[in-house]
Coordinates of C-alpha atoms in Angstrom, one line a residue:
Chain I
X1 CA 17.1 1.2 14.9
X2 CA 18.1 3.5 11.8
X3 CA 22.1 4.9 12.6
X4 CA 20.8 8.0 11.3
X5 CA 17.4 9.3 12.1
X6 CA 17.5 6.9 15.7
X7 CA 14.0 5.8 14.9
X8 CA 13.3 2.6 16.1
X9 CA 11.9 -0.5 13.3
X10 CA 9.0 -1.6 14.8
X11 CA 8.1 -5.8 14.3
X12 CA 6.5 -6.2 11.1
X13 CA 3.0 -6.8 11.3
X14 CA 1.8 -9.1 8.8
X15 CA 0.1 -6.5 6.6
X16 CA 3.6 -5.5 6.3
X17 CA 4.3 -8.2 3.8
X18 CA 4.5 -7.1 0.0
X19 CA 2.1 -8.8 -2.8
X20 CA 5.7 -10.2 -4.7
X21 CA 8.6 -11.9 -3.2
X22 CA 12.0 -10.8 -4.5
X23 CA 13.8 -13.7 -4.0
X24 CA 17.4 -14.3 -3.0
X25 CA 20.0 -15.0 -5.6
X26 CA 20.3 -19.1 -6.7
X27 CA 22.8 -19.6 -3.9
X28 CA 21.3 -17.9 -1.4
X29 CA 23.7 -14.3 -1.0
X30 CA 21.6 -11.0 -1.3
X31 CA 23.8 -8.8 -3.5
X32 CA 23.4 -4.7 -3.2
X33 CA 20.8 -4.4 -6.3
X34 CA 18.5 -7.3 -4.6
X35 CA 18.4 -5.3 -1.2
X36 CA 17.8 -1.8 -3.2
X37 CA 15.1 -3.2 -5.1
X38 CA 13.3 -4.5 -1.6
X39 CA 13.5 -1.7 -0.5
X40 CA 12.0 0.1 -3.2
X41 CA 9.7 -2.2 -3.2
X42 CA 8.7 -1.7 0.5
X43 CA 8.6 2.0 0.7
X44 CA 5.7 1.9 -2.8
X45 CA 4.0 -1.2 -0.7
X46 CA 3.8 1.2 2.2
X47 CA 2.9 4.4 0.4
X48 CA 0.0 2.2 -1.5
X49 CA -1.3 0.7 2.2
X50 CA -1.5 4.7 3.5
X51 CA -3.2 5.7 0.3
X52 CA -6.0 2.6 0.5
X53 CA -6.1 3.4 4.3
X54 CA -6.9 6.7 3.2
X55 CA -9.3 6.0 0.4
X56 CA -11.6 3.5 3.5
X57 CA -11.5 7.1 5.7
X58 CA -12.2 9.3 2.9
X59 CA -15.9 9.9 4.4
X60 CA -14.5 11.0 8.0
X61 CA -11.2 13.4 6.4
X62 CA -8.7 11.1 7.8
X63 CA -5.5 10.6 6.1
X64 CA -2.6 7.9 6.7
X65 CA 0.5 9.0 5.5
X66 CA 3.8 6.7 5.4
X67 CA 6.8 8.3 7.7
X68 CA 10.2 7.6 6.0
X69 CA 9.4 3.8 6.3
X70 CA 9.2 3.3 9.5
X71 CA 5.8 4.2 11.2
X72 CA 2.2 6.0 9.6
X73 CA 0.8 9.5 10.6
X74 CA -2.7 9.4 11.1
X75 CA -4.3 13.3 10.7
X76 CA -7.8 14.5 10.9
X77 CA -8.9 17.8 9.0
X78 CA -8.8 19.4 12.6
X79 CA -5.0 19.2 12.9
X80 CA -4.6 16.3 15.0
X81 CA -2.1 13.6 14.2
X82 CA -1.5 10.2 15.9
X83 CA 1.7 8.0 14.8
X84 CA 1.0 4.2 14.8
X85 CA 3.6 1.4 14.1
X86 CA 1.3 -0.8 11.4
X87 CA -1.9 -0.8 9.8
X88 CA -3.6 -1.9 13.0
X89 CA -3.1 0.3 15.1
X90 CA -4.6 2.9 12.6
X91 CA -8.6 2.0 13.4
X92 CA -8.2 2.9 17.0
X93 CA -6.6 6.4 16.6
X94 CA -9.1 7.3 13.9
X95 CA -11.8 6.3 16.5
X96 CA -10.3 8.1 19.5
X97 CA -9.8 11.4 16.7
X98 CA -14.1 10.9 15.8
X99 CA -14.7 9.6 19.0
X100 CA -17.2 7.1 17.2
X101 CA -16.5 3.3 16.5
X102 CA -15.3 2.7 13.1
X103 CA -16.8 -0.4 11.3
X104 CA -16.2 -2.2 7.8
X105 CA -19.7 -3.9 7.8
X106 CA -21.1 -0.6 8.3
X107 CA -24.1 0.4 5.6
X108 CA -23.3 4.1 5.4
X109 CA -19.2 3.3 4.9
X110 CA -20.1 0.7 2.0
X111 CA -22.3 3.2 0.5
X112 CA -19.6 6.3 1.0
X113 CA -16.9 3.8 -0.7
X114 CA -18.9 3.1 -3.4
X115 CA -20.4 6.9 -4.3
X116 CA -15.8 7.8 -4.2
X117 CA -15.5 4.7 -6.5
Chain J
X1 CA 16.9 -18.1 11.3
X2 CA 14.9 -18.8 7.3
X3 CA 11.5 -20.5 7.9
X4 CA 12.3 -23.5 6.8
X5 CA 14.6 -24.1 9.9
X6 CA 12.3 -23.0 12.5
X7 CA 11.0 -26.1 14.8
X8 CA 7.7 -27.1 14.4
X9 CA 5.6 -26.6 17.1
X10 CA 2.7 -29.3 17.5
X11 CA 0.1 -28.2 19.6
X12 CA -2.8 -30.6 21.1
X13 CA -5.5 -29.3 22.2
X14 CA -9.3 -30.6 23.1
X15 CA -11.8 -31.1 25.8
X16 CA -11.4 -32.1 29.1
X17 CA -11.5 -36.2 28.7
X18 CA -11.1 -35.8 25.4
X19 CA -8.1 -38.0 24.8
X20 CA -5.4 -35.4 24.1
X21 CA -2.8 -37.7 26.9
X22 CA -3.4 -40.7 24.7
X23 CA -2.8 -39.4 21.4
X24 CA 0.3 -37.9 22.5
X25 CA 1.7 -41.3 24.2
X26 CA 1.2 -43.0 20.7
X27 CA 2.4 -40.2 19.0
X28 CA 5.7 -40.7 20.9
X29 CA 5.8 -43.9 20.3
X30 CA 5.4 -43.5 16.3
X31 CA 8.7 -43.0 14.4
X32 CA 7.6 -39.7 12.6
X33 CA 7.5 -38.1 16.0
X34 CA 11.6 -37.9 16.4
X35 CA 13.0 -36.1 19.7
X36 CA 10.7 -34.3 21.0
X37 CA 10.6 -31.6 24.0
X38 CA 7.1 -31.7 25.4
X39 CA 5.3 -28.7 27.2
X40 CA 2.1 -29.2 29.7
X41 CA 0.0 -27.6 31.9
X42 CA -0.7 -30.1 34.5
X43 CA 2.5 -32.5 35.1
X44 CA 5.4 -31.8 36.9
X45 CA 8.7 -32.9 35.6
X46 CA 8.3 -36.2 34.9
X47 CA 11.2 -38.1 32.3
X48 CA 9.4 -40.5 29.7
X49 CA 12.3 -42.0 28.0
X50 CA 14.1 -39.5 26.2
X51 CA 11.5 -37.0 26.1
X52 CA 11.2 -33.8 27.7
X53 CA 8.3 -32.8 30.1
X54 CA 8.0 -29.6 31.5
X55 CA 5.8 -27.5 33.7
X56 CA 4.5 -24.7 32.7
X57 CA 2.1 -22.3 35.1
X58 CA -1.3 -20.4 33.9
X59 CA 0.7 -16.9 33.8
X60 CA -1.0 -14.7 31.1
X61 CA -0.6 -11.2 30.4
X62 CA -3.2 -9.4 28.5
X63 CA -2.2 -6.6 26.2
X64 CA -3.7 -3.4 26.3
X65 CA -6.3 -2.8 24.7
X66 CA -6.0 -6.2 23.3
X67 CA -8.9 -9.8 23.7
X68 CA -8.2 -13.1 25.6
X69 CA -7.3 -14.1 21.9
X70 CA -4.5 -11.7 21.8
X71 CA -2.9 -12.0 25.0
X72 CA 0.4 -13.6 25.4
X73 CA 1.5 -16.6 27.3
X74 CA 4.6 -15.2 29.1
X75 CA 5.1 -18.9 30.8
X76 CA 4.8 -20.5 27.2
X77 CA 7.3 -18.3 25.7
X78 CA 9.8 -18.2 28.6
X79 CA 10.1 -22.1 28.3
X80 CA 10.4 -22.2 25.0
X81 CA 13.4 -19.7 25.3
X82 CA 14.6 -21.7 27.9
X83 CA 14.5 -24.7 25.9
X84 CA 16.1 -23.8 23.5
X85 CA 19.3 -22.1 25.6
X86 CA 19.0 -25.3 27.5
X87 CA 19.7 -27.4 24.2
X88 CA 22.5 -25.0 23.0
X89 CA 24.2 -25.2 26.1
X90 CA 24.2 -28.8 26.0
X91 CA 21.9 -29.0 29.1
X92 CA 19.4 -31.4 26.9
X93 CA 19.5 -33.4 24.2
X94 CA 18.6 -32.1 20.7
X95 CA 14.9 -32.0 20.0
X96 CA 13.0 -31.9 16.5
X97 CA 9.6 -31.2 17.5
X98 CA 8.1 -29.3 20.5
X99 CA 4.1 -30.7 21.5
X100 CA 2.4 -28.2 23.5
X101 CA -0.5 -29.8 25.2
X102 CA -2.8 -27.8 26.7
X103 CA -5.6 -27.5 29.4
X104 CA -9.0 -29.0 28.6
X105 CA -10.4 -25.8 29.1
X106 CA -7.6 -23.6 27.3
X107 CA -8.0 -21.3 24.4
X108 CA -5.6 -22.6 22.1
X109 CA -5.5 -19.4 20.2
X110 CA -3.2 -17.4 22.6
X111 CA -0.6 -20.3 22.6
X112 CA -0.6 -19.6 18.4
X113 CA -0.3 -15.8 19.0
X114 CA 2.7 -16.5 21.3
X115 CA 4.3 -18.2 19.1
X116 CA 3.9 -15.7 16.1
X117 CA 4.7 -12.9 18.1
X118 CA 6.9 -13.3 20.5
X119 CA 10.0 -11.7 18.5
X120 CA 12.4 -14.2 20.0
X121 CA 10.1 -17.3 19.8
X122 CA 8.9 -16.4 16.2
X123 CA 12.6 -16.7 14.9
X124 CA 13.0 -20.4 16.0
X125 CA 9.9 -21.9 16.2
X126 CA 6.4 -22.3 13.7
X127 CA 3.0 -23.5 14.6
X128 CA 3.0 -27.3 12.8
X129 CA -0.7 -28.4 13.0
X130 CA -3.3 -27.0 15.9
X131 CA -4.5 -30.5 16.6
X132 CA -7.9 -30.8 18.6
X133 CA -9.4 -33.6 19.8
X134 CA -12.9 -34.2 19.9
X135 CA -14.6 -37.4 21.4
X136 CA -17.8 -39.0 20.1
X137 CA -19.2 -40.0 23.2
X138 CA -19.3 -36.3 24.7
X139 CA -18.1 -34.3 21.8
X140 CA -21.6 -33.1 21.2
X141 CA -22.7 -32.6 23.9
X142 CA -19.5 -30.7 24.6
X143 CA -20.1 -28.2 21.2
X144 CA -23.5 -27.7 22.5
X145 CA -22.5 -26.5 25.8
X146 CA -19.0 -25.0 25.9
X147 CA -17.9 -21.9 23.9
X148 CA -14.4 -23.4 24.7
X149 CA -15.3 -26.7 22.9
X150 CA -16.2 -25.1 20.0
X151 CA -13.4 -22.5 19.4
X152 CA -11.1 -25.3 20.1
X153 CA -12.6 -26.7 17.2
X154 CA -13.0 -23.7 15.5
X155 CA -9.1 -23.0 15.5
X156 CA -8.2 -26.3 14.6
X157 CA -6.2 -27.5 11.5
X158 CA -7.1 -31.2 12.4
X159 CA -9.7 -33.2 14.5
X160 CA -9.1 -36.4 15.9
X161 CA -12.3 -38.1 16.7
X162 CA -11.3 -40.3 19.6
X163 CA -13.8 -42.9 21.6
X164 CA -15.1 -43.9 18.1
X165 CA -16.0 -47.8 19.3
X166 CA -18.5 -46.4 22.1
X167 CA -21.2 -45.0 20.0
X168 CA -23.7 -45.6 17.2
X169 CA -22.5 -44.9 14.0
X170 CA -25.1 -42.4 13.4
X171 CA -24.3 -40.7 16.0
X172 CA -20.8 -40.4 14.8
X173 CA -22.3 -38.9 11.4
X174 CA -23.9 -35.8 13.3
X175 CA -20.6 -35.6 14.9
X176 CA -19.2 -35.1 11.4
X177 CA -21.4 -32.5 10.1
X178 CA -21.7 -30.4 13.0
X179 CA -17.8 -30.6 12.3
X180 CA -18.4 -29.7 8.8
X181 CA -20.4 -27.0 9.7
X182 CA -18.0 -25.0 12.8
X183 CA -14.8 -25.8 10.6
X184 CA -14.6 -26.8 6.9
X185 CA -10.7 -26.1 6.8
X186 CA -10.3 -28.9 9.2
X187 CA -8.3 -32.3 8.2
X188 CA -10.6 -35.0 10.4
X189 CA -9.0 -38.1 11.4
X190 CA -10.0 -41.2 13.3
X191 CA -8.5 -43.0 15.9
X192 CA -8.4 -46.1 17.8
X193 CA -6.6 -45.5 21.3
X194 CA -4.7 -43.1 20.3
X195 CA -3.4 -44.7 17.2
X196 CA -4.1 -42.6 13.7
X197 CA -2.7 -42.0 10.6
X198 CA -0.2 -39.5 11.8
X199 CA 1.6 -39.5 8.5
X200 CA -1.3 -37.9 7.5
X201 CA -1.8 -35.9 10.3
X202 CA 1.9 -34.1 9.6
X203 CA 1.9 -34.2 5.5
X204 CA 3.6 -30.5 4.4
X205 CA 0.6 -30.3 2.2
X206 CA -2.1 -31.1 3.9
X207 CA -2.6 -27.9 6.1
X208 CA -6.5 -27.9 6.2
X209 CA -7.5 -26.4 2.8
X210 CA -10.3 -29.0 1.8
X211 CA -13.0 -26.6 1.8
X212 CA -10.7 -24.3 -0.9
X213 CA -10.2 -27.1 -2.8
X214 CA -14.2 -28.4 -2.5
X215 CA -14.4 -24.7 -4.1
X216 CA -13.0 -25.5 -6.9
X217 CA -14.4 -28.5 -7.6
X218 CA -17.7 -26.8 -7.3
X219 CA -17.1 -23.9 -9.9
X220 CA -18.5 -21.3 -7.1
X221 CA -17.5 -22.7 -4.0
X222 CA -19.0 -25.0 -1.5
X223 CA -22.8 -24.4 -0.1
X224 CA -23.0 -21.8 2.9
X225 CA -23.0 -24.0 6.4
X226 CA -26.0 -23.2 7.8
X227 CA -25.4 -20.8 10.9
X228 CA -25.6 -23.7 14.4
X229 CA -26.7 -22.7 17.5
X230 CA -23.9 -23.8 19.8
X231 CA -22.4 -23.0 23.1
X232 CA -21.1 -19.9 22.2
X233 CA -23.7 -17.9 19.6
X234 CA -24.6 -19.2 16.1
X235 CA -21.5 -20.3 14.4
X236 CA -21.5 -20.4 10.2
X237 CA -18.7 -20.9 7.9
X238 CA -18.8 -20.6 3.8
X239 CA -16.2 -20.3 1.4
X240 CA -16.1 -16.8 -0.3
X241 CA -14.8 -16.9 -3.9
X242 CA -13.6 -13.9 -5.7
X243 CA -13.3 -14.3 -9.5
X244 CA -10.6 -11.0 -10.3
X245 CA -6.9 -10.4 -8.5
X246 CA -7.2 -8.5 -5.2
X247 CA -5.3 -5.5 -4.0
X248 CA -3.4 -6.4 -1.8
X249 CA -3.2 -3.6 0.3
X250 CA -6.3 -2.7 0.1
X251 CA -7.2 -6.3 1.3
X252 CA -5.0 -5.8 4.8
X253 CA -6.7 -2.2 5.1
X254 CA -9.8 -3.6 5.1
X255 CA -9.2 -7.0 7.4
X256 CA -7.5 -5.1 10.0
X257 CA -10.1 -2.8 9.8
X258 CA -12.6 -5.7 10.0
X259 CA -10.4 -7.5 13.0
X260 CA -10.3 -4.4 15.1
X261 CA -13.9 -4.5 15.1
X262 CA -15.4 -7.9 15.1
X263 CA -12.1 -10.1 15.6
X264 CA -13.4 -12.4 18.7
X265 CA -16.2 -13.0 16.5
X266 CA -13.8 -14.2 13.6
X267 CA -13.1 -17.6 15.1
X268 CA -10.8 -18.7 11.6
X269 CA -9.8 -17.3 8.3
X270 CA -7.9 -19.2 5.6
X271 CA -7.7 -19.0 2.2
X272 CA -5.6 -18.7 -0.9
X273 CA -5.0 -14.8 -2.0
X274 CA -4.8 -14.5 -6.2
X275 CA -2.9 -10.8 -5.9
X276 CA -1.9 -10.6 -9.4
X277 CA 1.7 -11.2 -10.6
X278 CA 3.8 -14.2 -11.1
X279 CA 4.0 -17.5 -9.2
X280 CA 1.6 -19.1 -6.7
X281 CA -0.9 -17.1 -4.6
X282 CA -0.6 -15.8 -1.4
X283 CA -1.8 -18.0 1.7
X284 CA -3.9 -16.5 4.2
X285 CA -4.1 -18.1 7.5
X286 CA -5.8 -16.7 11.2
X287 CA -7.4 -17.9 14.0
X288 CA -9.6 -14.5 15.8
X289 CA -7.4 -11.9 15.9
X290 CA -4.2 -13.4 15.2
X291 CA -3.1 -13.8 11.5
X292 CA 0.1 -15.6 10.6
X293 CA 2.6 -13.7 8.3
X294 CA 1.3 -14.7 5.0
X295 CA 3.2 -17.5 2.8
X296 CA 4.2 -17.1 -0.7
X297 CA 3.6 -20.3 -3.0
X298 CA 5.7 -20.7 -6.1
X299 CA 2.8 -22.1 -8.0
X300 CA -1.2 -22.3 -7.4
X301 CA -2.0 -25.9 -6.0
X302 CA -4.8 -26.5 -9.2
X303 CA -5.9 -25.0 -12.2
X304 CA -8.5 -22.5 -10.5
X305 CA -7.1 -18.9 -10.0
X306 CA -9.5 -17.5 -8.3
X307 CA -9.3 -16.0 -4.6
X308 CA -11.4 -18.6 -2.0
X309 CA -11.0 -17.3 1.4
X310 CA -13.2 -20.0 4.4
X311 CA -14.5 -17.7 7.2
X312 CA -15.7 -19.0 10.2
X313 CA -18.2 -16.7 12.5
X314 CA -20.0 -16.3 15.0
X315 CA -22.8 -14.2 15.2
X316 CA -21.9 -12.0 12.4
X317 CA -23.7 -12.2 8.8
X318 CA -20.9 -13.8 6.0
X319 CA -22.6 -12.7 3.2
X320 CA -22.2 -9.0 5.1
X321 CA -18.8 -9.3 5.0
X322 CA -18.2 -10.3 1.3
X323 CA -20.3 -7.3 0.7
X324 CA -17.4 -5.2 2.7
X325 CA -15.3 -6.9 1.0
X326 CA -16.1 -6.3 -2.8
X327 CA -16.8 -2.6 -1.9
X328 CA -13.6 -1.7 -0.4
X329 CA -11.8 -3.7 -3.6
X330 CA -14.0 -1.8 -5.9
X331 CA -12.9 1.6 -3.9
X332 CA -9.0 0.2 -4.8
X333 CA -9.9 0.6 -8.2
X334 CA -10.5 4.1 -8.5
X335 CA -8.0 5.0 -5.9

C-alpha cells in the first residue's frame, strides 16, 4: 500500500514486466539512482501499455489511461469509466461498456488496426 | 526470496495407469533427486524413508469469472505453506525438491497456476519441469479418447514414454509423431521401469525449446503440424517466426486480449521474445490461460535473432492468429 495516497499495489501481472532489466549493482545492494531509474522505467512501461491498449480500441472510443502507477482507467466516449488492476482485466470492462464480445482474431478489428496504422 | 532460491517444484502428471508411481519410486531412488517433500492425491501419510508424503483433498475454488484452467488449488497451496512452516519450525527435515503427483484424470494446469499465483507460494517455490507420462500400450488410444490425455500432454515440458517393451516398434513411432504433432516444445524420454535419463530430464537448459531451436535450423521455422483430430477437438501446433523486434507492450496488449478470448483453446505458448535492446531475449512461457512471469536471458541461446513463438491449439486457425499478431505490431508502429 502507498503511505500517502493509501492505494493498495495490486500483484504484478506478468504483462507488468518491462522489455529491459535494470539490474542490481555487482554485489547485489540497490542504491537510490537504481531504484529511481526503475521506477522511471515502470511508470513509461505503463503509460506505453495504456497507449497500445488504446491504439487496439481505437475503433470502439475506448481509452486506457495509467493511474499514478498503480491501477488503469478504462473510459468510453459516453463517460463511463471502469478501474482494472492489469492489462487483463481491461477486455472484460470494455465488453461490459459495448456490451459486445471483444476479439483479436476478429476480421473487422485487423482491418480497423490496419486502416489507423 | 530472488528466483534462484525458490524450490523447484516437480510435478508428475499422466494418465491413469500410466506409470507416474513408478517413475517417482526410481526417481527417489536416483541421487539427483536429494530430499524431497512429496505431495499426492490418493495416499494417506505414508513415511518412505526420509521422504515426505502427504495428503492432499480435491478442494478447488474457481475464480470468478475465471476457466477450470485458472482456478486455484487451495489444498495444493495450503500444504505447500504448511510445508514450508513445518520445515522452518523444525517439524521436518529440510527438503530440496517438492514432486506433486497428480490424479490420472487431473488438469495439471491449475496445479502451475497455483503455483504462480498464489502470492505466498510464488515467493518460495517455481514450477521445475511439468513431467507427463504417456504409455505406449494405451497412450493412443488414450489421446484419441480423453481431452484430459491430451492437455496433459499438451502442458507438458517432458514425456516419458513408459511400457516401451510391450509394443511394436511401429507402433511406438505413431506414438512419437502424434506427440510431435500435440506438443513440439516437449523434451521426450524413454524409460524402462521407471528408470530414465533423469539428468536429462532436470538439465537447467533443457526446458522444452526444441521446436525454437528446429526454427532456426530451418531458416523459417519448422513445417505447420497438421491439425489431429483427438479427444478434445483438432489440436495443431507450428512455430511462428517473426523476422523484426516486437513491441513489447503491444505484444501483452494483444495476448491478453487474445487469452481473454480464446484462452482454453490455447493449450501452450512458448517462445523466445526478440524486444529490441541489449542482452538475451525475453522467454515466453504459458500453458491456457496461465503465463509465467517472463524470464530475461543475458544472451540469445544461437545466432538467430528472430522472435519464434510454438503455439499449441485447438480448434482455432494458427495462421489466424499470426495474422492478429502482425496487425496489432504494425498498429505499434504508428502509435
Amino acid at each position: 500500500m502507498c503511505v500517502l495516497c493509501g492505494v493498495l499495489w495490486t500483484e504484478d501481472h506478468w504483462s507488468e514486466a518491462g522489455a529491459e532489466e535494470i539490474p542490481d549493482e555487482p554485489d547485489g545492494t540497490v542504491v537510490m539512482e537504481i531504484h529511481m531509474a526503475r521506477r522511471g522505467q515502470r511508470l513509461r512501461d505503463r503509460a506505453r501499455r495504456a497507449r497500445m491498449a488504446s491504439t487496439a480500441l481505437r475503433a470502439w472510443g475506448i481509452t486506457l489511461q495509467d493511474w499514478e502507477g498503480s491501477c488503469y482507467i478504462v473510459r468510453d466516449r459516453k463517460g463511463n469509466s471502469a478501474v482494472v488492476p492489469d492489462l487483463a482485466q481491461v477486455w472484460e470492462a470494455a465488453e461490459d461498456m459495448l456490451g459486445a464480445p471483444l476479439d483479436p482474431l476478429d476480421p473487422n478489428l485487423l482491418a480497423a488496426l490496419r486502416r489507423g496504422a | 526470496m530472488s528466483a534462484e532460491n525458490r524450490l523447484p517444484v516437480l510435478i508428475v502428471s499422466g494418465f491413469l495407469g500410466s506409470g507416474k508411481t513408478t517413475l517417482l519410486r526410481r526417481f527417489l531412488q536416483h541421487p539427483l533427486a536429494g530430499e524431497v517433500a512429496i505431495i499426492v492425491n490418493e495416499f494417506g501419510e505414508v513415511g518412505i524413508d526420509h521422504h515426505l508424503i502427504r495428503k492432499t483433498d480435491e478442494r478447488t475454488v474457481l475464480l470468478d469469472h475465471g476457466c477450470v484452467c485458472c482456478s486455484m488449488r487451495s489444498d495444493l497451496a495450503h500444504a505447500l505453506r504448511e510445508l514450508l512452516s513445518k520445515r522452518d519450525r523444525g517439524v521436518i527435515p529440510r527438503f530440496d525438491r517438492v514432486v506433486i503427483e497428480t490424479t490420472g484424470l487431473a488438469d495439471p494446469v491449475p496445479i502451475v497456476h497455483t503455483i504462480v499465483s498464489d502470492p505466498v507460494v510464488r515467493n518460495h517455490f517455481r514450477v521445475e519441469r511439468l513431467v507427463v507420462t504417456l504409455d505406449a500400450v494405451s497412450g493412443q488410444a488414450n489421446l484419441d479418447t480423453y481431452g484430459e490425455a491430451v492437455r496433459q500432454v499438451a502442458a507438458a515440458d517432458a514425456v516419458i514414454l513408459t511400457k516401451l517393451d510391450l509394443v511394436e516398434e511401429e507402433a511406438v513411432d505413431a506414438l512419437r509423431a502424434t506427440l510431435a504433432a500435440i506438443n513440439p516444445t516437449a523434451m521426450v524420454l524413454d524409460s524402462a521401469f521407471g528408470r530414465t535419463d533423469f539428468h536429462r530430464l532436470l538439465a537447467a537448459d533443457s526446458a522444452g525449446l526444441g521446436a525454437l531451436e528446429l526454427a532456426s535450423a530451418n531458416g523459417t521455422g519448422p513445417e505447420p503440424a497438421p491439425a489431429v483430430a483427438h479427444g478434445m477437438g483438432a489440436v495443431a501446433s507450428r512455430c511462428i517466426v517473426i523476422d523484426r523486434p516486437l513491441d513489447w507492450h503491444m505484444f501483452g496488449v494483444w495476448l491478453t486480449m487474445l487469452l481473454h478470448r480464446h484462452g482454453s483453446r490455447i493449450l501452450r505458448m512458448k517462445g523466445f521474445l526478440n524486444v529490441g535492446g541489449e542482452g538475451g531475449p525475453l522467454v515466453l512461457e504459458g500453458v491456457q490461460h496461465v503465463i509465467h512471469a517472463p524470464r530475461h536471458l543475458r544472451e540469445w541461446p544461437d545466432d538467430d535473432r528472430r522472435s519464434r513463438i510454438v503455439v499449441i491449439t485447438r480448434d482455432l486457425d494458427i495462421d489466424l492468429i499470426e495474422e492478429s499478431l502482425h496487425a496489432f505490431q504494425d498498429a505499434a508502429q504508428s502509435a
